[in-house]
Coordinates of C-alpha atoms in Angstrom, one line a residue:
M137 CA 78.4 96.6 110.4
G138 CA 79.9 99.0 107.6
R139 CA 82.5 101.5 108.1
I140 CA 81.5 104.6 110.1
R141 CA 83.4 107.5 109.6
F142 CA 83.5 110.5 111.8
G143 CA 84.4 114.4 111.4
V144 CA 85.7 117.1 113.7
L145 CA 87.0 119.3 110.9
G146 CA 84.2 121.7 111.1
P147 CA 80.6 120.3 113.1
V148 CA 80.8 117.0 114.8
T149 CA 79.3 114.8 112.2
A150 CA 79.2 110.8 111.8
E151 CA 78.1 109.0 108.4
D152 CA 77.4 105.6 107.2
A153 CA 79.6 103.3 104.6
R154 CA 77.6 104.8 102.0
G155 CA 78.5 108.3 102.9
E156 CA 75.0 108.8 104.5
P157 CA 74.9 111.1 107.7
I158 CA 73.9 109.7 110.6
A159 CA 71.5 111.2 113.1
L160 CA 72.9 112.0 116.2
K161 CA 69.9 113.8 117.7
G162 CA 70.8 116.6 119.8
P163 CA 73.7 118.7 120.8
M164 CA 74.5 116.5 124.0
H165 CA 74.8 113.2 122.3
R166 CA 77.2 115.3 119.3
A167 CA 78.8 116.7 122.4
V168 CA 79.8 113.1 124.1
L169 CA 80.5 111.8 120.8
G170 CA 83.1 115.2 120.3
R171 CA 84.4 114.2 123.6
L172 CA 85.4 110.4 123.0
L173 CA 87.3 111.5 119.6
V174 CA 89.5 114.0 121.7
A175 CA 90.3 111.1 123.9
R176 CA 92.2 109.2 120.6
R177 CA 90.4 105.6 122.0
R178 CA 91.6 106.4 125.4
V179 CA 89.1 105.8 128.0
V180 CA 87.0 108.6 129.2
P181 CA 85.6 108.2 132.9
V182 CA 82.1 109.0 133.5
S183 CA 83.2 111.5 135.9
S184 CA 84.8 113.3 133.1
L185 CA 82.4 113.2 130.8
V186 CA 79.7 115.2 133.7
D187 CA 82.8 117.3 134.1
D188 CA 83.1 118.3 130.5
L189 CA 79.4 118.3 129.5
W190 CA 78.2 120.8 132.0
V191 CA 79.1 123.8 134.2
V192 CA 76.3 123.2 136.6
P193 CA 75.0 119.4 136.3
P194 CA 71.9 118.4 135.9
D195 CA 70.3 115.9 138.7
G196 CA 71.1 112.6 137.6
P197 CA 74.0 113.4 135.3
V198 CA 75.6 109.9 135.2
A199 CA 72.4 108.6 134.2
A200 CA 72.2 111.1 131.7
V201 CA 75.3 110.0 130.4
R202 CA 74.6 106.7 129.7
T203 CA 71.4 107.6 128.1
F204 CA 73.4 109.6 125.7
V205 CA 76.0 106.7 125.0
A206 CA 73.0 104.3 124.7
A207 CA 71.6 106.3 122.0
L208 CA 75.0 107.3 120.1
R209 CA 75.7 103.4 120.4
R210 CA 72.6 102.6 118.2
A211 CA 73.5 105.2 115.6
V212 CA 77.0 104.1 115.4
E213 CA 76.6 100.0 115.5
P214 CA 73.3 99.8 114.0
G215 CA 73.5 96.1 113.0
R216 CA 74.4 94.9 116.1
L217 CA 72.5 91.9 117.8
P218 CA 71.0 92.2 121.2
R219 CA 72.9 91.4 123.8
T220 CA 75.7 91.1 121.9
P221 CA 79.4 93.1 122.8
P222 CA 79.7 96.7 121.1
V223 CA 82.9 97.0 119.5
L224 CA 83.4 100.5 118.6
L225 CA 81.8 102.5 121.5
V226 CA 82.6 100.2 124.1
T227 CA 82.7 100.5 127.8
R228 CA 85.8 100.1 130.2
G229 CA 85.6 100.2 133.7
Q230 CA 83.8 103.4 134.9
G231 CA 84.1 105.4 131.2
Y232 CA 83.7 104.6 127.7
A233 CA 86.1 104.7 124.6
L234 CA 85.2 105.1 120.9
L235 CA 87.7 102.8 119.2
A236 CA 87.3 104.3 115.7
D237 CA 90.0 103.4 113.1
P238 CA 92.6 106.4 112.6
G239 CA 91.6 106.3 109.1
D240 CA 88.2 106.7 109.9
V241 CA 88.5 110.4 111.6
D242 CA 89.0 113.0 109.5
A243 CA 91.2 114.9 112.1
W244 CA 93.5 111.9 112.2
R245 CA 93.8 111.2 108.7
F246 CA 94.6 115.0 108.4
E247 CA 97.8 115.2 111.1
Q248 CA 98.7 111.6 109.5
V249 CA 99.1 113.5 105.7
V250 CA 100.5 117.1 107.2
T251 CA 103.0 114.7 109.1
A252 CA 103.9 112.5 106.2
A253 CA 104.2 115.6 103.5
A254 CA 107.2 116.8 105.0
T255 CA 109.3 114.0 103.7
M256 CA 107.4 113.6 100.3
A257 CA 108.4 115.1 96.9
P258 CA 107.1 118.2 96.0
G259 CA 104.4 116.6 93.8
V260 CA 103.3 114.3 96.1
A261 CA 103.1 116.7 98.8
L262 CA 100.9 119.0 96.6
G263 CA 98.3 116.2 95.7
A264 CA 97.8 115.0 99.4
L265 CA 97.8 118.4 100.8
D266 CA 95.5 119.5 98.4
E267 CA 93.0 116.5 99.1
A268 CA 93.6 116.8 102.9
L269 CA 92.7 120.6 103.2
S270 CA 89.7 119.9 101.4
W271 CA 88.5 117.9 104.6
W272 CA 87.6 121.1 106.6
R273 CA 84.4 122.4 107.0
G274 CA 85.1 125.2 109.3
P275 CA 87.1 125.4 112.2
A276 CA 87.7 121.7 114.0
Y277 CA 84.3 121.0 116.7
A278 CA 82.4 124.0 115.1
D279 CA 79.6 123.2 117.2
F280 CA 81.0 123.8 120.4
P281 CA 82.8 127.0 120.3
D282 CA 82.9 128.1 123.9
A283 CA 83.3 124.2 125.6
A284 CA 86.6 123.9 127.6
W285 CA 87.1 120.2 126.4
P286 CA 87.7 120.8 122.3
R287 CA 90.1 123.8 123.0
A288 CA 93.8 121.9 123.0
D289 CA 92.7 119.7 119.9
R290 CA 91.5 122.6 118.2
S291 CA 94.4 125.2 118.3
R292 CA 96.9 122.0 117.5
L293 CA 94.6 121.1 114.5
T294 CA 94.2 124.9 113.3
E295 CA 98.6 124.9 113.8
L296 CA 98.8 121.9 111.6
R297 CA 96.0 123.6 109.1
L298 CA 98.2 126.6 108.8
Q299 CA 101.2 124.6 108.7
A300 CA 99.7 122.5 105.7
V301 CA 98.6 125.7 104.1
E302 CA 102.2 126.6 104.1
R303 CA 103.9 123.4 103.0
R304 CA 101.6 123.6 99.9
A305 CA 102.6 126.9 99.0
Q306 CA 106.1 125.6 99.3
A307 CA 105.6 122.5 97.1
R308 CA 103.8 124.8 94.6
L309 CA 107.3 127.1 94.6
D310 CA 109.6 123.6 94.6
L311 CA 107.3 122.7 91.2
G312 CA 107.8 126.2 90.0
R313 CA 104.3 127.1 89.9
A314 CA 104.9 130.5 91.8
A315 CA 102.1 132.4 90.3
E316 CA 99.8 129.5 91.5
A317 CA 100.8 130.0 95.2
V318 CA 100.3 133.8 95.7
P319 CA 96.4 133.9 95.9
D320 CA 96.1 131.5 98.6
L321 CA 99.1 132.9 100.8
D322 CA 98.0 136.7 100.3
E323 CA 94.6 135.1 102.0
H324 CA 96.6 133.3 104.5
V325 CA 98.8 135.7 106.1
T326 CA 95.6 138.4 106.3
A327 CA 93.9 136.1 108.2
H328 CA 97.4 134.8 110.0
P329 CA 99.6 138.2 110.2
W330 CA 101.9 136.9 112.7
R331 CA 103.1 133.9 110.8
E332 CA 106.7 135.0 109.4
N333 CA 106.8 131.9 107.2
G334 CA 103.9 132.8 105.3
W335 CA 105.1 136.5 104.7
R336 CA 108.6 134.8 103.5
L337 CA 106.4 132.2 101.0
L338 CA 104.5 135.1 99.7
A339 CA 107.5 137.5 99.0
L340 CA 109.4 134.7 97.3
A341 CA 106.4 133.4 95.3
L342 CA 105.9 137.2 94.2
Y343 CA 109.8 137.1 93.3
R344 CA 109.6 134.5 91.4
A345 CA 106.5 135.5 89.2
G346 CA 108.1 138.4 88.1
R347 CA 106.8 141.0 90.9
Q348 CA 110.2 142.0 92.4
G349 CA 107.9 145.5 93.3
D350 CA 105.3 143.6 95.2
A351 CA 107.4 141.1 96.8
L352 CA 109.6 144.2 98.2
A353 CA 106.2 145.6 99.2
V354 CA 104.9 142.6 101.1
L355 CA 108.3 142.3 103.0
R356 CA 108.0 146.2 104.1
R357 CA 104.2 145.4 105.3
A358 CA 105.3 142.7 107.4
R359 CA 108.5 144.5 109.2
E360 CA 105.7 147.2 109.8
L361 CA 103.0 144.8 111.5
L362 CA 105.4 143.1 113.5
A363 CA 106.9 145.9 114.9
G364 CA 103.9 148.3 115.3
Q365 CA 101.6 145.8 117.1
L366 CA 104.1 143.9 118.4
G367 CA 107.4 145.6 118.7
V368 CA 109.7 143.1 117.1
D369 CA 111.5 143.1 114.4
P370 CA 111.3 140.6 111.4
G371 CA 113.4 137.4 111.9
A372 CA 116.4 136.2 110.2
A373 CA 114.4 134.6 107.3
L374 CA 112.6 137.5 106.4
R375 CA 115.5 139.6 106.9
T376 CA 117.5 137.4 104.6
L377 CA 115.2 137.4 102.2
E378 CA 114.7 141.2 101.7
T379 CA 118.3 141.1 101.2
A380 CA 118.6 138.6 98.4
I381 CA 115.8 140.2 96.4
L382 CA 117.4 143.1 96.3
Q383 CA 120.5 142.0 95.2
Q384 CA 118.5 139.6 92.5
D385 CA 120.2 137.0 94.1
P386 CA 120.5 133.6 91.7
A387 CA 119.6 131.6 94.8
L388 CA 115.9 132.7 94.6
D389 CA 115.3 131.6 91.4
P390 CA 112.7 128.3 90.5
P391 CA 114.5 125.4 90.5
S392 CA 115.2 124.5 87.0
S393 CA 113.6 121.4 86.7
P394 CA 110.5 120.3 89.2
T395 CA 111.7 116.8 89.2
G396 CA 115.7 117.5 89.7
G397 CA 117.4 117.3 93.1
G398 CA 117.2 113.7 93.9
E399 CA 113.7 113.4 95.4
G400 CA 111.8 113.3 92.8
T401 CA 113.4 110.4 91.3
A402 CA 112.3 106.8 90.5
E403 CA 114.7 106.0 93.0
A404 CA 113.5 108.0 95.3
V405 CA 110.1 107.4 94.8
W406 CA 110.9 103.6 95.1
A407 CA 112.9 104.1 98.3
R408 CA 110.1 106.2 100.1
A409 CA 107.5 103.5 99.1
A410 CA 109.3 100.8 99.9
S411 CA 110.3 101.9 103.2
A412 CA 106.6 102.6 104.4
Y413 CA 105.9 99.1 103.2
D414 CA 108.8 97.7 105.6
R415 CA 107.7 99.4 108.3
V416 CA 104.1 98.5 107.9
L417 CA 104.8 94.8 107.3
S418 CA 107.6 94.8 109.9
G419 CA 105.0 96.2 112.6
G420 CA 101.7 94.3 111.7
S421 CA 100.0 97.4 112.1
R422 CA 96.6 97.7 109.5
V423 CA 96.6 101.3 110.5
R424 CA 99.8 101.8 109.5
L425 CA 99.7 99.5 106.0
E426 CA 96.5 101.6 105.3
S427 CA 98.7 104.8 105.7
A428 CA 101.4 103.2 103.3
V429 CA 98.8 102.1 100.7
G430 CA 97.7 105.9 101.1
L431 CA 101.3 107.3 100.3
L432 CA 101.2 104.7 97.1
R433 CA 97.7 105.8 95.9
N434 CA 99.3 109.5 96.3
L435 CA 102.1 108.3 93.6
A436 CA 99.4 106.8 91.4
V437 CA 97.6 110.3 91.6
T438 CA 100.3 112.8 91.4
G439 CA 104.0 112.7 91.2
P440 CA 106.9 114.9 92.1
G441 CA 105.8 117.6 89.2
G442 CA 102.2 117.2 90.1
L443 CA 100.8 115.9 87.4
E444 CA 104.6 115.4 85.5
I445 CA 104.7 112.0 86.5
A446 CA 107.8 110.4 85.0
R447 CA 107.2 106.7 83.2
E448 CA 110.2 105.7 85.6
Q449 CA 108.3 106.9 88.8
R450 CA 104.9 104.9 87.6
A451 CA 107.3 102.2 87.7
A452 CA 108.6 102.5 90.9
A453 CA 104.9 102.5 92.6
V454 CA 103.9 99.3 90.7
A455 CA 106.9 98.0 91.9
A456 CA 106.4 99.2 95.4
A457 CA 102.5 97.8 95.3
E458 CA 104.3 94.4 93.7
R459 CA 106.6 94.1 96.5
A460 CA 103.8 94.6 99.2
L461 CA 101.7 92.1 97.7
A462 CA 104.1 89.5 98.0
V463 CA 104.3 89.7 101.8
L464 CA 100.7 91.0 102.7
P465 CA 99.0 88.1 104.9
R466 CA 96.5 86.3 102.5
A467 CA 93.8 86.5 105.3
G468 CA 92.8 89.9 105.8
H469 CA 93.5 93.4 104.7
E470 CA 91.0 93.2 102.0
P471 CA 90.9 97.2 101.4
A472 CA 94.5 97.6 101.2
R473 CA 95.1 94.5 98.6
T474 CA 92.4 96.0 96.6
R475 CA 94.1 99.6 96.7
L476 CA 97.2 97.5 95.4
L477 CA 95.9 95.9 92.8
A478 CA 94.0 98.9 91.4
T479 CA 97.0 100.8 91.5
I480 CA 99.0 98.5 89.4
A481 CA 96.0 98.5 87.1
V482 CA 95.9 102.5 87.2
E483 CA 99.8 102.7 86.5
S484 CA 100.5 100.4 84.1
R485 CA 98.8 102.1 81.6
G486 CA 99.4 101.6 77.5
T487 CA 101.1 98.2 78.2
H488 CA 100.1 95.2 76.8
D489 CA 101.5 93.0 79.5
P490 CA 98.5 90.7 80.9
R491 CA 99.5 91.1 84.8
P492 CA 97.8 94.6 84.6
L493 CA 94.5 93.6 83.3
D494 CA 94.6 90.6 85.9
C495 CA 95.0 93.3 88.7
A496 CA 92.3 95.3 87.5
R497 CA 89.6 92.7 87.3
Q498 CA 90.9 91.3 91.0
A499 CA 90.4 94.9 92.5
E500 CA 87.0 95.2 90.9
R501 CA 86.0 92.0 91.9
M502 CA 87.2 92.6 95.1
A503 CA 86.1 96.5 95.8
R504 CA 82.3 95.0 94.7
G505 CA 82.4 92.9 97.9
L506 CA 83.5 95.9 100.0
D507 CA 81.2 98.6 101.9
D508 CA 83.4 101.2 100.5
P509 CA 82.7 103.7 97.5
A510 CA 85.6 105.3 97.0
L511 CA 87.7 102.2 96.9
L512 CA 85.3 100.9 94.0
A513 CA 85.4 104.0 92.1
F514 CA 89.3 103.7 92.2
A515 CA 89.2 100.0 91.3
L516 CA 86.8 101.0 88.3
N517 CA 89.2 103.5 87.0
G518 CA 91.8 100.9 86.9
V519 CA 89.6 98.8 84.8
F520 CA 89.4 101.9 82.4
M521 CA 92.8 102.3 82.3
Q522 CA 93.0 98.4 81.1
S523 CA 90.3 98.8 78.5
F524 CA 92.6 99.1 75.5
R525 CA 94.1 95.8 75.1
R526 CA 92.9 96.1 71.8
T527 CA 91.0 98.7 69.7
G528 CA 87.5 99.6 70.1
G529 CA 85.7 98.9 73.2
A530 CA 83.9 102.5 73.3
A531 CA 80.7 100.9 74.6
R532 CA 82.5 98.7 77.6
R533 CA 84.2 102.1 78.4
D534 CA 80.8 103.9 78.4
A535 CA 79.8 101.5 81.1
V536 CA 82.4 102.1 82.8
G537 CA 81.6 105.8 83.0
A538 CA 78.3 105.6 83.6
E539 CA 78.8 103.2 86.8
L540 CA 81.4 106.0 87.9
V541 CA 79.0 108.6 87.4
A542 CA 76.0 107.2 89.4
L543 CA 78.4 105.9 92.0
A544 CA 80.0 108.9 92.8
S545 CA 76.7 110.9 92.7
R546 CA 75.1 109.1 95.3
H547 CA 78.3 109.2 97.6
G548 CA 79.6 112.8 96.8
L549 CA 82.9 112.2 95.0
V550 CA 83.1 114.8 92.8
T551 CA 86.8 113.7 91.2
A552 CA 85.3 110.2 90.3
E553 CA 82.1 111.4 89.0
V554 CA 83.8 114.2 86.8
L555 CA 86.0 111.2 85.6
G556 CA 83.0 109.3 84.5
H557 CA 81.3 111.9 82.9
L558 CA 84.9 112.5 81.0
I559 CA 84.8 108.6 80.2
R560 CA 81.5 109.1 78.8
M561 CA 82.4 112.0 76.8
Q562 CA 85.2 110.5 74.9
A563 CA 83.2 106.9 74.2
G564 CA 80.3 109.1 72.7
C565 CA 83.1 111.1 70.6
A566 CA 84.0 107.9 69.5
V567 CA 81.0 107.0 67.7
V568 CA 80.6 110.3 66.9
A569 CA 77.6 110.4 69.3
F570 CA 78.2 114.5 70.3
D571 CA 74.6 115.1 71.7
A572 CA 75.6 112.7 74.5
A573 CA 79.2 113.7 74.3
D574 CA 78.2 117.3 74.5
R575 CA 76.0 116.6 77.6
H576 CA 78.9 114.9 79.5
A577 CA 81.3 117.5 78.5
D578 CA 78.8 120.1 79.9
A579 CA 78.3 118.1 83.3
A580 CA 81.7 117.8 83.9
D581 CA 82.5 121.3 83.2
R582 CA 79.7 122.2 85.8
L583 CA 81.0 119.8 88.2
A584 CA 84.5 121.0 87.7
Q585 CA 83.4 125.0 88.1
R586 CA 81.6 124.2 91.1
H587 CA 84.3 122.4 93.2
E588 CA 87.4 124.2 91.4
L589 CA 88.6 121.3 89.5
P590 CA 90.5 123.3 86.5
L591 CA 92.0 120.4 84.4
A592 CA 88.8 118.9 83.7
G593 CA 88.1 122.2 81.2
V594 CA 91.5 120.6 79.5
F595 CA 89.8 117.9 78.1
T596 CA 86.5 119.3 77.2
E597 CA 88.0 122.5 75.3
W598 CA 90.0 119.7 73.1
Y599 CA 87.0 117.8 72.9
R600 CA 85.0 120.9 71.5
A601 CA 88.1 121.7 69.2
L602 CA 87.8 117.9 67.7
R603 CA 84.0 118.2 67.3
A604 CA 83.7 121.3 65.8
D605 CA 86.8 120.2 63.6
V606 CA 84.9 116.7 62.7
A607 CA 81.6 118.6 62.2
E608 CA 83.5 121.1 59.9
E609 CA 81.9 124.1 62.0
T610 CA 85.2 125.7 60.9
P611 CA 87.0 126.2 58.0
D612 CA 90.2 126.1 59.9
P613 CA 90.2 124.1 63.0
E614 CA 94.0 124.5 63.9
P615 CA 93.8 127.6 66.1
A616 CA 91.3 125.9 68.3
Y617 CA 93.8 122.8 68.7
R618 CA 96.5 125.4 69.1
A619 CA 94.4 127.5 72.0
A620 CA 94.0 123.7 73.7
A621 CA 97.8 122.6 73.6
A622 CA 98.7 126.4 74.9
R623 CA 96.1 125.2 77.9
L624 CA 98.3 122.0 78.5
D625 CA 101.4 124.0 79.0
R626 CA 99.6 126.0 81.9
A627 CA 98.0 122.7 83.4
G628 CA 101.7 121.1 83.6
M629 CA 100.7 117.8 81.9
P630 CA 103.6 117.4 79.7
G631 CA 103.1 113.1 79.7
M632 CA 99.8 114.5 77.7
R633 CA 101.3 117.4 75.4
D634 CA 104.3 116.0 74.4
G635 CA 104.2 115.2 70.8
L636 CA 100.2 115.7 70.7
L637 CA 99.4 118.9 68.8
P638 CA 101.8 117.7 65.8
L639 CA 99.5 114.4 65.6
V640 CA 96.4 116.1 66.1
L641 CA 97.3 118.5 63.1
L642 CA 98.5 115.6 60.9
G643 CA 95.3 114.0 61.6
T644 CA 93.0 117.0 60.6
R645 CA 95.2 117.5 57.4
L646 CA 95.0 113.9 56.3
R647 CA 91.3 113.9 57.0
R648 CA 91.0 117.2 55.0
G649 CA 93.4 116.4 52.2
L650 CA 95.6 119.4 52.9
P651 CA 99.7 119.6 53.4
L652 CA 101.0 117.6 55.7
T653 CA 103.1 120.3 57.7
S654 CA 102.2 123.8 58.2
P655 CA 104.1 126.8 57.1
H656 CA 102.9 128.8 60.4
D657 CA 104.9 126.4 62.8
P658 CA 107.2 123.8 60.9
A659 CA 109.7 123.4 63.7
G660 CA 106.3 122.5 66.6
D661 CA 104.8 120.4 63.9
A662 CA 108.1 118.4 64.1
R663 CA 108.4 117.7 67.6
R664 CA 106.5 114.8 67.2
G665 CA 107.6 113.2 70.8
P666 CA 106.3 109.2 71.2
Y667 CA 104.3 109.2 68.4
E668 CA 107.6 109.7 66.1
P669 CA 107.7 106.2 64.9
W670 CA 104.0 106.3 63.3
A671 CA 104.1 109.8 62.1
R672 CA 107.3 109.3 60.4
L673 CA 105.9 106.3 58.4
V674 CA 103.3 108.8 56.4
L675 CA 105.6 112.1 56.6
D676 CA 108.7 110.8 55.2
P677 CA 107.7 107.4 54.0
R678 CA 111.2 107.1 52.3
S679 CA 112.6 106.8 55.3
T680 CA 111.6 103.2 56.8
G681 CA 108.8 100.8 56.2
P682 CA 106.6 99.6 58.1
A683 CA 107.7 96.2 59.1
G684 CA 110.4 97.6 61.8
I685 CA 107.6 99.9 63.5
P686 CA 106.5 98.2 66.8
D687 CA 102.5 97.9 67.7
P688 CA 101.3 100.9 69.5
P689 CA 100.7 101.3 72.9
A690 CA 97.4 100.0 74.2
D691 CA 95.9 103.7 75.0
L692 CA 93.4 106.0 73.3
L693 CA 95.3 106.6 70.5
A694 CA 96.2 103.3 69.2
E695 CA 93.6 103.1 66.4
A696 CA 94.8 106.9 65.0
L697 CA 98.4 105.1 65.1
W698 CA 97.3 101.8 63.7
C699 CA 95.7 103.8 61.0
L700 CA 98.9 105.8 60.3
Y701 CA 100.8 102.3 59.9
A702 CA 97.8 101.1 57.4
R703 CA 98.5 104.2 55.1
A704 CA 101.8 103.1 55.2
A705 CA 101.6 99.5 54.9
I706 CA 99.9 100.1 51.9
A707 CA 102.0 102.6 50.2
A708 CA 104.5 100.1 50.5
A709 CA 102.4 97.0 49.3
D710 CA 103.5 95.4 52.1
V711 CA 100.8 92.5 52.4
P712 CA 102.0 91.4 55.7
A713 CA 101.8 94.7 57.0
M714 CA 98.3 95.1 56.0
A715 CA 96.7 91.8 57.2
R716 CA 98.5 93.1 60.4
A717 CA 96.9 96.4 60.5
R718 CA 93.6 94.8 59.6
E719 CA 93.3 92.7 62.1
A720 CA 94.4 95.3 64.7
L721 CA 91.8 97.8 63.5
L722 CA 88.9 95.6 62.8
P723 CA 87.5 95.3 66.7
A724 CA 86.9 99.1 65.8
S725 CA 85.3 99.4 62.8
A726 CA 82.1 101.1 64.1
E727 CA 84.0 103.7 65.4
W728 CA 86.4 107.1 64.3
A729 CA 90.1 106.2 64.7
G730 CA 91.4 108.4 67.8
A731 CA 88.2 109.7 68.4
A732 CA 87.9 107.8 71.7
S733 CA 90.8 110.2 73.2
G734 CA 87.9 113.3 72.5
V735 CA 91.3 114.8 71.3
L736 CA 91.7 114.2 67.6
T737 CA 90.8 111.9 64.7
L738 CA 91.9 110.1 61.5
G739 CA 88.3 109.6 60.7
P740 CA 86.2 106.4 60.3
V741 CA 88.0 103.0 60.9
S742 CA 85.5 101.5 58.4
D743 CA 87.1 103.3 55.6
Q744 CA 90.8 102.5 56.5
I745 CA 89.7 99.0 56.6
A746 CA 88.0 99.1 53.0
A747 CA 91.3 100.6 52.1
L748 CA 92.9 97.9 53.3
D749 CA 90.6 95.5 51.9
D750 CA 91.2 96.9 48.3
A751 CA 94.7 97.1 48.4
L752 CA 94.9 93.3 49.8
R753 CA 92.6 92.3 46.8
R754 CA 95.0 93.7 44.0
D755 CA 98.3 92.5 46.0

């Protein structure tokens, strides 16, 4: 039997391992299911079910309850053989229990995330809370608004949801993203005007966004509501904040660095991850194991600066995953093992070490044997990240993207579907198949707009600037590139932003035969970031030769950096360096250098190989 997942954050639902809804017949069947979920794996006596389901029980209520339970069993355990005991909806004495795993009930997962977020670094908390809040489909147990049995659980979950909204806002403030927090907080205090912490966060966000007058107006509005309708004065936190705003207290200024203060350091990340795994492995609980793997997966997806993940933090996540794998029992725990292997593959991007590639292959193989589409999508992401061991490979990545799109569209995995389209967009761009790339860019944009995923537009905007450049649709492509770079600043993606624009502009100037530096922004163009060694070979050829330059990282820009290296090798008449460049570029001979990134290109790789061949014949 595949995993059955249950939802109560909205109407009571059940779905199979493929994400397809399970028919629960009528409202009484859903009520029985909801009542058993409220009990959290504890036994609910039949007499309690009768009392909770009916104000005035009908004739034969016990038989009716047994009929409902039998129908539910057939729905949630469809593969159980006749006369074999149930394992999910079980009979215990004179009652029933639903033995769902905590990871298979949205409310239980939500509670775990909100609790864990209190000790996470801001970026990790923001990513985790964003995802957790997206699980809500309406009020908890929405189809039973007047029943008494869900009332206490609904109140508790509602309070947790409000705490999650406030913790998410605090995480944004800690990351220096105050303006982003304002709209959600404004809606929050309007719907829940008695939550003083919400008013405090909104006023602080407005102040840090440069709106001091609005911040004071918000505090006045809070005071009027509290005093006028409840007859109480604002608490100490609101009074202190108002005084500090009036005095423009420097203590209210945003953090100087979203990764500062210790909690976002690699050592702190390691400590949290390692501590989680130590608790898991000593306790032997599968539930806690999956929860700790979820923490590590959050580290793989986000970090103390939202997307601003430092290399050291990725290394800490990989180290924690390796440590957990080393002590994980060999039997069982296949989903956790697969996630750990995929985490290593995803977070070890750009390396030539063979270990992450082996992890990617193991994770993919294991994920295909498990009935978990989301886990397979995560493993395929690892395969994609490890597909840059040599240059070229656009066709292989296009196949990964196609599988991600098909898998994700079947199972409602929106972010994975967007990723699949972006991969296919890049793969089409690599071979200048712009019609295909356009279709996937448009599809990614539609999904992103429908599901509020603004980061997808960062990549599609870069792609469209590159497309217009290569197709020579504009005499000056630099404004479009600079606009795309400005969007990176707003998106909080320094790992992608650092040095990228100068490299992009160098590529287009080389292709168009233009001066290699810009009179408009010479200082900006000089900030080459991680691409400095290869850009310097072309921009300042007398400073160094190609012999001492390392191989480029194994990523989407490898072909472009190898082409810069090849140009320098030809200019220096360095035969070993030319041979080295030719060998590296040969697998990408059908592609355009760097175009697989969707952000830049130095032109056809075949042209560079031809130039190397000519130079090698001469020398």
